[in-house]
mmCIF file of C-alpha atoms and ligand atoms in Angstrom:
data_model
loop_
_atom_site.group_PDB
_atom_site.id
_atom_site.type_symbol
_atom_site.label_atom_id
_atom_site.label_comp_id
_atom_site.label_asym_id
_atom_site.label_seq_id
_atom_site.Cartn_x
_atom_site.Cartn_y
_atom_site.Cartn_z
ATOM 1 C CA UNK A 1 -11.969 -23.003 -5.271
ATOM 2 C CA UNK A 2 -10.294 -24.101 -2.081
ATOM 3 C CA UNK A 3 -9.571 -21.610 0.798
ATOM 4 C CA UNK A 4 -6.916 -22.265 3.339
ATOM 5 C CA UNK A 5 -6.597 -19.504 5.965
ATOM 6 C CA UNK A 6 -3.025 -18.644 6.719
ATOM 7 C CA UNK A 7 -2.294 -18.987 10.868
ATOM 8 C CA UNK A 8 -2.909 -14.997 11.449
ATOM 9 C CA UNK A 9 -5.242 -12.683 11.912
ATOM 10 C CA UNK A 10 -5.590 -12.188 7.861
ATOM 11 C CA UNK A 11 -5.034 -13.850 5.154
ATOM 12 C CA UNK A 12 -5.912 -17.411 2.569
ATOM 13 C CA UNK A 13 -4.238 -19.800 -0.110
ATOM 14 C CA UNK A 14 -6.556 -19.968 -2.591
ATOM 15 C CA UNK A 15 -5.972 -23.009 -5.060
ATOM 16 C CA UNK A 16 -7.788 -24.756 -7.402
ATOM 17 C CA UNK A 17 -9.112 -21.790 -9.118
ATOM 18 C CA UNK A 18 -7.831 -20.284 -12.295
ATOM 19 C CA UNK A 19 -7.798 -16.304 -12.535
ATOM 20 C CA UNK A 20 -7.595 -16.090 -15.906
ATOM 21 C CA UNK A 21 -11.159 -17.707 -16.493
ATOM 22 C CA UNK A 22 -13.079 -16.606 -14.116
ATOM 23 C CA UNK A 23 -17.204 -17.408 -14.038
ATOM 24 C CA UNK A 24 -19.065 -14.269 -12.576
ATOM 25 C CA UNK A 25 -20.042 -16.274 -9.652
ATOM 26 C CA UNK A 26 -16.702 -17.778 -8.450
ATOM 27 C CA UNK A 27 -16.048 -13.997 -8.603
ATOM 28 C CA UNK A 28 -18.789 -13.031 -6.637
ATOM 29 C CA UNK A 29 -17.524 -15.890 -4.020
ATOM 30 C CA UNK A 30 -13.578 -15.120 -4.457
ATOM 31 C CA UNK A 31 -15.002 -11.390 -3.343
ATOM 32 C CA UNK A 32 -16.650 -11.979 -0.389
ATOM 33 C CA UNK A 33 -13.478 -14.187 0.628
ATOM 34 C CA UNK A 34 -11.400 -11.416 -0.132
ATOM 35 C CA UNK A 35 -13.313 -9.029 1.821
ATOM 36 C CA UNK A 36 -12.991 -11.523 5.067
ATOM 37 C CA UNK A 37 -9.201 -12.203 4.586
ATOM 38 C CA UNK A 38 -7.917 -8.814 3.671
ATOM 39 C CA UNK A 39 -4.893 -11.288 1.452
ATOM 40 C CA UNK A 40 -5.692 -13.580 -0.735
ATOM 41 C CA UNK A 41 -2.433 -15.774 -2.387
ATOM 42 C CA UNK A 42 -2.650 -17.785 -5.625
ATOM 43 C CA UNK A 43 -0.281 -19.401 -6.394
ATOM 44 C CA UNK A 44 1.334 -20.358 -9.229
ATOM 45 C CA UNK A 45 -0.822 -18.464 -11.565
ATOM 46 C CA UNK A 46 1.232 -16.885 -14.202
ATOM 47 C CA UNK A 47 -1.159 -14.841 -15.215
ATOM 48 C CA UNK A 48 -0.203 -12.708 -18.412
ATOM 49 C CA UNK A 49 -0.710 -8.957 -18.409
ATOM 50 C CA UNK A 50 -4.277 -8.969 -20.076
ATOM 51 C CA UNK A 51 -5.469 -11.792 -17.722
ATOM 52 C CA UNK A 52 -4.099 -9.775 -14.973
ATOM 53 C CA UNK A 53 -5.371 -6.893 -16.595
ATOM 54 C CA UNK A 54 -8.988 -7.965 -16.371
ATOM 55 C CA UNK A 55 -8.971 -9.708 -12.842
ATOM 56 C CA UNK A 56 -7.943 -6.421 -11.698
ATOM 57 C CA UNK A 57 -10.763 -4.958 -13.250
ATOM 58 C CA UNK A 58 -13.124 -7.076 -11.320
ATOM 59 C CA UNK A 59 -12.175 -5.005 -8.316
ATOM 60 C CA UNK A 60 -12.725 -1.432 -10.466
ATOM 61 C CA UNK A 61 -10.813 1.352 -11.838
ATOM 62 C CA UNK A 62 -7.175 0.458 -12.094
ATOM 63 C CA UNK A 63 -4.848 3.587 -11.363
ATOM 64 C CA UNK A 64 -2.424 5.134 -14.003
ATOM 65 C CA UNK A 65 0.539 5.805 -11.955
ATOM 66 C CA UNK A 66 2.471 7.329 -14.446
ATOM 67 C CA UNK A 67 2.186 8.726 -17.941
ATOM 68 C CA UNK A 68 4.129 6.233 -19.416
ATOM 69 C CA UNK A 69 2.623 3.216 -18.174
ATOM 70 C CA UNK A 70 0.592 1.242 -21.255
ATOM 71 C CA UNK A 71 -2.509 -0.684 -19.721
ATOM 72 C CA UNK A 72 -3.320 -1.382 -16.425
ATOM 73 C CA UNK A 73 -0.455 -2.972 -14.928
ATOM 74 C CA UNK A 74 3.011 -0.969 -13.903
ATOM 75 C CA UNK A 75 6.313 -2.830 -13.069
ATOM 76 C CA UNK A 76 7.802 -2.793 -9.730
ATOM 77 C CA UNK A 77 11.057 -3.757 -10.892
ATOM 78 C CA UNK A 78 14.633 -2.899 -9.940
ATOM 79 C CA UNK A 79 16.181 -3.415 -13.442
ATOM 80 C CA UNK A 80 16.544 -0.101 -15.459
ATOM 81 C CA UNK A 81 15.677 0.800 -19.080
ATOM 82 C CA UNK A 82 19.386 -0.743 -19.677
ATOM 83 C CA UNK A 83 19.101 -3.684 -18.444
ATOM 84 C CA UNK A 84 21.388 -2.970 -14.905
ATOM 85 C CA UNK A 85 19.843 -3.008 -11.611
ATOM 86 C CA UNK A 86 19.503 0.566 -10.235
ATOM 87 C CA UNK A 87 21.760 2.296 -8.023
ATOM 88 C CA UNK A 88 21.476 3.930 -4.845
ATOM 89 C CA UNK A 89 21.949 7.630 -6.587
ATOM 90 C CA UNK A 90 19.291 6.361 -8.955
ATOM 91 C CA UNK A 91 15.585 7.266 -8.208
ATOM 92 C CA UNK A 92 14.220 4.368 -8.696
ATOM 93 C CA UNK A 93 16.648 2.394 -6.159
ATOM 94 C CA UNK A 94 15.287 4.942 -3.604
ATOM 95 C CA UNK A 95 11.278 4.799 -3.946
ATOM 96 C CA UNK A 96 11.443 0.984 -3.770
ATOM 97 C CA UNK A 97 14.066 1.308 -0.608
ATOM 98 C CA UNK A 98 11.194 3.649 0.396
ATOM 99 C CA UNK A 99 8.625 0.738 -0.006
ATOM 100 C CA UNK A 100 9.986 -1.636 2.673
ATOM 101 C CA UNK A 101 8.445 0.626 5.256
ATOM 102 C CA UNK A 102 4.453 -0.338 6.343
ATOM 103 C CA UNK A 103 2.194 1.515 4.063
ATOM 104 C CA UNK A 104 -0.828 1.165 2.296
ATOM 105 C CA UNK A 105 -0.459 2.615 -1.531
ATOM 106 C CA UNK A 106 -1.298 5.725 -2.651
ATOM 107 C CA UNK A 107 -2.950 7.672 0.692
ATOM 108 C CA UNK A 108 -0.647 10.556 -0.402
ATOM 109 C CA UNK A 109 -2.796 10.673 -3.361
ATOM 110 C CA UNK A 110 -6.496 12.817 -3.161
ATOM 111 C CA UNK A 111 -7.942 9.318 -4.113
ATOM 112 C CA UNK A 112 -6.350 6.496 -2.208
ATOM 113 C CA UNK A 113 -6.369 3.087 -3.626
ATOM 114 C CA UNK A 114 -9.001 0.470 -3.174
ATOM 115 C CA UNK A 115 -6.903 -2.788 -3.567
ATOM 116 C CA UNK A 116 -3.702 -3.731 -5.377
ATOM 117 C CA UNK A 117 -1.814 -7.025 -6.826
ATOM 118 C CA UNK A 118 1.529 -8.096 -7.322
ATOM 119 C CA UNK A 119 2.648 -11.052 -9.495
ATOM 120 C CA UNK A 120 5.952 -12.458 -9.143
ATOM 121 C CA UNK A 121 7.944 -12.939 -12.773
ATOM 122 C CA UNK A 122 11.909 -12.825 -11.527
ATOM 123 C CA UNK A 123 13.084 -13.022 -7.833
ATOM 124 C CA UNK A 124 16.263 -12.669 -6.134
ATOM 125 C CA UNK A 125 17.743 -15.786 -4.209
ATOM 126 C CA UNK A 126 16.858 -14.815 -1.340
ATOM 127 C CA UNK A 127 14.821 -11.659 0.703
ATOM 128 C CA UNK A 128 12.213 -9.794 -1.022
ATOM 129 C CA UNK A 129 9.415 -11.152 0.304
ATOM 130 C CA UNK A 130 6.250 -9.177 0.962
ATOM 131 C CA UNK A 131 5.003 -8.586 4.345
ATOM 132 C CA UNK A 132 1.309 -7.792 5.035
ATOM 133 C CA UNK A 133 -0.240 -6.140 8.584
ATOM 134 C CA UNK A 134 -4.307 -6.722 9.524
ATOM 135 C CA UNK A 135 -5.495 -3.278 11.054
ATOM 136 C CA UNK A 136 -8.001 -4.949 11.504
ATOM 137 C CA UNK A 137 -7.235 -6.630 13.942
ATOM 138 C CA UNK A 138 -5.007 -4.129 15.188
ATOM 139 C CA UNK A 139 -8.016 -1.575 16.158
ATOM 140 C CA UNK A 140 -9.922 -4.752 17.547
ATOM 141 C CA UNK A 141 -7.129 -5.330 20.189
ATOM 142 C CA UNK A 142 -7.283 -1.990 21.734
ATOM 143 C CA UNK A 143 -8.388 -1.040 24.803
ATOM 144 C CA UNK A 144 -11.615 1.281 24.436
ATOM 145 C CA UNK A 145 -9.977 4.523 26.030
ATOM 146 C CA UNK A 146 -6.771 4.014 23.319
ATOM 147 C CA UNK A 147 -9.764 3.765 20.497
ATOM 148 C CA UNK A 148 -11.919 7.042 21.589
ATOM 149 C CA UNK A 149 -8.218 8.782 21.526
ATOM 150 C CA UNK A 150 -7.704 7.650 18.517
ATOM 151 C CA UNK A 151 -11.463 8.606 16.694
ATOM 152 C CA UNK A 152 -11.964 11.465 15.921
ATOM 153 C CA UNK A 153 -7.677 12.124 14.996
ATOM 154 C CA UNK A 154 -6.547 12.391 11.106
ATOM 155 C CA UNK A 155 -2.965 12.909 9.240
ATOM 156 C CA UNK A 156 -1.512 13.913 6.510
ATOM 157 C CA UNK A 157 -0.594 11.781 4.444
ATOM 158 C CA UNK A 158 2.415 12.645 2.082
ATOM 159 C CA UNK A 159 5.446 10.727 -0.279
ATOM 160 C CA UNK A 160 7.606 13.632 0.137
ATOM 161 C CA UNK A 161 7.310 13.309 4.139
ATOM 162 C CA UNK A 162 7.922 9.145 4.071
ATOM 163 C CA UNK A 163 10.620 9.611 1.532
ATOM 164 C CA UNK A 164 12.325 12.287 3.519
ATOM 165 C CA UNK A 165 11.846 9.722 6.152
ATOM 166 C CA UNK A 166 14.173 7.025 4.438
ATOM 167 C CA UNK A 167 16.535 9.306 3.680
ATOM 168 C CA UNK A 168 15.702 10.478 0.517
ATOM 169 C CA UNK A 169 14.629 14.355 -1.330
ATOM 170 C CA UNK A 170 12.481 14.165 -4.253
ATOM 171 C CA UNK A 171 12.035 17.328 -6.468
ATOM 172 C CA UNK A 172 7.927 17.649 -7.735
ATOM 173 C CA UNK A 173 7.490 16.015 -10.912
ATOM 174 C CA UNK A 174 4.459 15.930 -11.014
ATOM 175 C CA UNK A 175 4.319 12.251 -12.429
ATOM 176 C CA UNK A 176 2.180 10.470 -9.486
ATOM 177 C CA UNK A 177 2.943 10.973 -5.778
ATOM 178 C CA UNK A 178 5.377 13.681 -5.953
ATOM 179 C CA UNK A 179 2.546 16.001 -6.949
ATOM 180 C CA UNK A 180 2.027 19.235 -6.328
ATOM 181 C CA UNK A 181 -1.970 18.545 -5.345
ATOM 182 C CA UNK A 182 -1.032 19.194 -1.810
ATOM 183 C CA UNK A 183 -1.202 16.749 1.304
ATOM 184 C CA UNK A 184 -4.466 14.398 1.383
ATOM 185 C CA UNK A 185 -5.998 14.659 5.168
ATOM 186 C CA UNK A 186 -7.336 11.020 6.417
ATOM 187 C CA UNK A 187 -9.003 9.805 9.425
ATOM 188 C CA UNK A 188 -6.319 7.759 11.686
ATOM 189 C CA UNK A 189 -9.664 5.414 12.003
ATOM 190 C CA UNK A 190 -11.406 4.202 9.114
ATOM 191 C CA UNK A 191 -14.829 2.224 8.422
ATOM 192 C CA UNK A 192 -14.325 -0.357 6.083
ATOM 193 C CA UNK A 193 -17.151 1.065 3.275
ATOM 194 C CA UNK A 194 -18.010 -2.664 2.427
ATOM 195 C CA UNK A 195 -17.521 -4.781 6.040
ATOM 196 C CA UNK A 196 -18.216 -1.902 8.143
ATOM 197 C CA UNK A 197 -15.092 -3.240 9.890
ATOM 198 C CA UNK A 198 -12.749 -0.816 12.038
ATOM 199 C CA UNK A 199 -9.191 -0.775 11.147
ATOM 200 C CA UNK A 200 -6.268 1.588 12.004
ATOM 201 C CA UNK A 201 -5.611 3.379 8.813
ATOM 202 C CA UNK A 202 -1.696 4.810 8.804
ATOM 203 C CA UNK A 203 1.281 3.945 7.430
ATOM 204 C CA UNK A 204 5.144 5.664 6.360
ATOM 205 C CA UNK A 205 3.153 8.040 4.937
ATOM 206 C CA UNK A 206 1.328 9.573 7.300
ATOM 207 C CA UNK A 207 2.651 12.809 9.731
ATOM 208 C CA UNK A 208 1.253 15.916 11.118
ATOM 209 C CA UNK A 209 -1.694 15.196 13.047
ATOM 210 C CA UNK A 210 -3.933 18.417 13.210
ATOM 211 C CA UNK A 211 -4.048 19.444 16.740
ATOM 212 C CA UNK A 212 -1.067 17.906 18.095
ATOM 213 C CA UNK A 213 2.740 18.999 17.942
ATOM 214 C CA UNK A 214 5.086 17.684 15.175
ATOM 215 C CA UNK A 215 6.899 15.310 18.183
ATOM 216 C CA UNK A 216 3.696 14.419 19.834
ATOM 217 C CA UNK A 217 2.422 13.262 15.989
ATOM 218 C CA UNK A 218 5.594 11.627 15.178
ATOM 219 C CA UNK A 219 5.736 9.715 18.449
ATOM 220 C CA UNK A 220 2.189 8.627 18.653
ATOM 221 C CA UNK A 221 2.147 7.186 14.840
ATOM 222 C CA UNK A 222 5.297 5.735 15.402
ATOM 223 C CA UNK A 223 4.059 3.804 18.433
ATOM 224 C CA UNK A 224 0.977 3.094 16.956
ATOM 225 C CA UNK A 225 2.262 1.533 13.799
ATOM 226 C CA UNK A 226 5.047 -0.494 15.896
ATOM 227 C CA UNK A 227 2.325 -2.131 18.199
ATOM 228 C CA UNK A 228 0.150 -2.566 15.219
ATOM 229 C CA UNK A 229 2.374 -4.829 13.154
ATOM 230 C CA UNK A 230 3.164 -7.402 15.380
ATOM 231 C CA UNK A 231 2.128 -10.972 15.674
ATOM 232 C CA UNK A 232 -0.572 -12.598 15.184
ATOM 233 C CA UNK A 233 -1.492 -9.941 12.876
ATOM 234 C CA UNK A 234 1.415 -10.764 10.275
ATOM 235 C CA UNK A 235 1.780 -12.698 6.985
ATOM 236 C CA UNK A 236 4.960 -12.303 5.018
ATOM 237 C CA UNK A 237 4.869 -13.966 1.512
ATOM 238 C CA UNK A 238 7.776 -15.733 0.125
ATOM 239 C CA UNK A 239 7.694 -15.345 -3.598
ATOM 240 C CA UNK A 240 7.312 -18.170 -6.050
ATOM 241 C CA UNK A 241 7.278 -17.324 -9.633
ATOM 242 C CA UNK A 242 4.057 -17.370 -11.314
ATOM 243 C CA UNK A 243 2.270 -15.945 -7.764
ATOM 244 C CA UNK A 244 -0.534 -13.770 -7.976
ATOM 245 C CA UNK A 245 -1.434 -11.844 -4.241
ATOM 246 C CA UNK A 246 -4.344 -9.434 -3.562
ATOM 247 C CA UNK A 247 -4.444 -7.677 -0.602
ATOM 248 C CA UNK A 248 -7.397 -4.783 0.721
ATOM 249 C CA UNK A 249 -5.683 -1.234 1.183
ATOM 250 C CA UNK A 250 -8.372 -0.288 3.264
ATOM 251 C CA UNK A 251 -7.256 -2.138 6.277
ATOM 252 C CA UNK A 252 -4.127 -3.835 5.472
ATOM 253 C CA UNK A 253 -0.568 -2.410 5.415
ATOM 254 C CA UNK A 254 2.286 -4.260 3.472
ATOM 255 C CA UNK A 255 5.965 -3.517 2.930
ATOM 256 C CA UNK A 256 8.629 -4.951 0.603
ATOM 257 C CA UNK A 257 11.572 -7.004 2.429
ATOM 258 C CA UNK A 258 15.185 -6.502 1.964
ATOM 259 C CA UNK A 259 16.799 -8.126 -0.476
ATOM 260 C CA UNK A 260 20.474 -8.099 -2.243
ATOM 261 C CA UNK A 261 19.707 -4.882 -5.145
ATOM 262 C CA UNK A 262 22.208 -6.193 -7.036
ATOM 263 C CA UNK A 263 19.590 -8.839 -8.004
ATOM 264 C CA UNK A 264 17.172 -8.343 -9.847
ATOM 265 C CA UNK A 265 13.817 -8.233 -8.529
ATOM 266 C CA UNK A 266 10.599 -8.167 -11.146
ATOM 267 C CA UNK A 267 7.125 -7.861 -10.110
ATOM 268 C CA UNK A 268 4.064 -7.014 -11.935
ATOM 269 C CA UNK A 269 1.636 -4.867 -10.205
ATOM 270 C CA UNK A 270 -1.417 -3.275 -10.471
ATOM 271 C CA UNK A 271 -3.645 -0.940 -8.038
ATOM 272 C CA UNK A 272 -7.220 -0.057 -8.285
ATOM 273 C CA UNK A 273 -8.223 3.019 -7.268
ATOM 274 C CA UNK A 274 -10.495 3.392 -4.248
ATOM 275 C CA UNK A 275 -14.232 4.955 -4.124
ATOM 276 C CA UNK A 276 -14.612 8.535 -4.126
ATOM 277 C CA UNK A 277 -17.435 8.406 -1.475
ATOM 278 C CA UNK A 278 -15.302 6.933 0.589
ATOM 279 C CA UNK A 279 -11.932 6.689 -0.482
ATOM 280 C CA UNK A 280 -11.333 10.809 -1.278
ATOM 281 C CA UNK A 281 -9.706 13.274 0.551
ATOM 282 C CA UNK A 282 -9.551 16.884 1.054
ATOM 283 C CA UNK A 283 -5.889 18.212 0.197
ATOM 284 C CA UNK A 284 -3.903 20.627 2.287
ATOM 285 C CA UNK A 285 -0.439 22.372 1.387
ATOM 286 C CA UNK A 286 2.573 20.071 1.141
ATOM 287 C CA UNK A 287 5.415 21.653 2.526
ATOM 288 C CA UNK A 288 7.839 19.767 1.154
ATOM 289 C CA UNK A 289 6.292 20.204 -2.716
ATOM 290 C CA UNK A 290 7.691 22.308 -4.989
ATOM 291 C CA UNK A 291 5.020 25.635 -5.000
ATOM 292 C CA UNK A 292 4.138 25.417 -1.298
ATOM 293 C CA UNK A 293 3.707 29.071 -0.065
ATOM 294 C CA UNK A 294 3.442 29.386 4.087
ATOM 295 C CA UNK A 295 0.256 30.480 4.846
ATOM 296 C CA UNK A 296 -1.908 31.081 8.247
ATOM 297 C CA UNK A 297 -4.980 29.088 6.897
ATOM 298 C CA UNK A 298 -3.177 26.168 5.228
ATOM 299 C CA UNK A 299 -4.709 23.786 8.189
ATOM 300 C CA UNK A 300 -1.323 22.489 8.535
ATOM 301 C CA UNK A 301 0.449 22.231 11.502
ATOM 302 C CA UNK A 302 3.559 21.528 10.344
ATOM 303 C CA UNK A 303 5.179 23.715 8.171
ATOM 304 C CA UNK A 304 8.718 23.831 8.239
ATOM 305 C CA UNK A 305 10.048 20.413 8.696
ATOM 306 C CA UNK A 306 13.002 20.406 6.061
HETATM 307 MN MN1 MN B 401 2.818 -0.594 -2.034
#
């Protein structure tokens, strides 16, 4: 295996290695590279979906993100069932518009993921890269009075709310993050359960922080996500077919970059789910999910955003 880091704060190439026959200890090395990079790249893997399927698996649970999806692996595609790309009235246009804003996957679920993967099988000409932020380093670059601000605050975290965001409504379906489980609360600041590294843990998800007004909330996460992804904490990955990336959700945020939708755009993916002990949320009301009844105790404080 042969590590080269990539010229930012996160990130590695790692070549000469072949994911789809893996030895337990060039596991137990890939992991402890993984765990100092945050991003790890493969290229040119073409991995099929059972040897994706188990490397995955290496990392833990995968997640189910839908009750149609068969295995471990989902597809992040833009193509529909019919074979056309999808449209900007179509639902499926809109959550991956939604994606090319920072975020780190599934926060506005009760049990946030752990990792993810992506594997490139049909790519536009041009755009569609994916971007990746260290918060890392982020939370390392602050001065100390910004960080004891910042302990100590959470948000909710919440699909409707980043959706709304991008210009979109979604009605509760109930088929992954337009639940009606209500609005996971997270620390803005989380510990790393494995490094015991710091890292700024927000994203397009996350509003409402408990104490503060909707504005003051708004501006402070807007701020602090702007500052956060800038140089030298960047990588963006230009796609190659047959490329396998794995990136740490616990303290790395990624988007999707633009590309021409009338392209089509194929990725495999797959997310593992994060720890319970450390990983779990409590849930508060959603106001934006379908069932939400105002209440005084519903530790929200915002309510009635629209
Ligand atoms: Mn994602």
């Amino acid at each position: 295996m042969h590590v080269t880091p990539i010229d930012a704060t996160l990130g590695a190439v790692v070549t000469d290695i072949n994911l789809a026959d893996l030895s337990d200890d060039a596991w137990q090395a890939l992991y402890q590279t993984f765990l100092q990079y945050g991003v790890l790249v493969f290229p040119g893997q073409h991995l099929d979906d059972a040897a994706q399927a188990a490397f995955a698996r290496r990392f833990g649970t995968t997640e189910k993100l839908s009750p149609y999806q068969k295995g471990a692996n989902i597809k992040i595609s833009n193509k529909k069932p019919d074979g056309n790309v999808a449209q900007p009235e179509d639902y499926q246009y809109q959550i991956l518009k939604g994606n090319e804003g920072w975020h780190t996957d599934s926060t506005y679920m009760p049990l946030a993921s752990k990792v993810a993967m992506l594997s490139a099988q049909v790519l536009p000409p041009e755009g569609g890269e994916t971007e990746f932020a260290d918060m890392r380093a982020a939370w390392e670059v602050l001065d100390k009075a910004t960080q004891a601000k910042l302990e100590g605050l959470s948000a909710y975290h919440s699909l409707y709310y980043s959706q709304a965001k991008a210009g979109f409504t979604h009605q509760t379906d109930n088929l992954y993050g337009l639940h009606d489980k209500g609005a996971p609360l997270r620390p803005l600041i989380k510990t790393h359960p494995e490094t015991g590294r710091k890292s700024i843990y927000t994203g397009r998800h996350a509003y409402g922080i408990p104490g503060m007004s909707e504005a003051d909330s708004e501006a402070l996460l807007s701020e602090l996500l702007e500052q956060a992804c800038q140089p030298p904490r960047l990588y963006k990955h230009t796609w190659q077919v047959g490329d396998t990336v794995v990136w740490d959700n616990r303290c790395v945020l990624h988007r999707a970059c633009p590309y021409d939708a009338q392209h089509p755009r194929v990725l495999r993916g797959t997310r593992i789910a994060g720890d319970p002990a450390t990983e779990l949320a409590p849930t508060f009301a959603d106001p934006r999910a379908a069932g939400f009844t105002p209440s005084s105790d519903n530790h929200s404080s915002i309510s009635t955003t629209g």
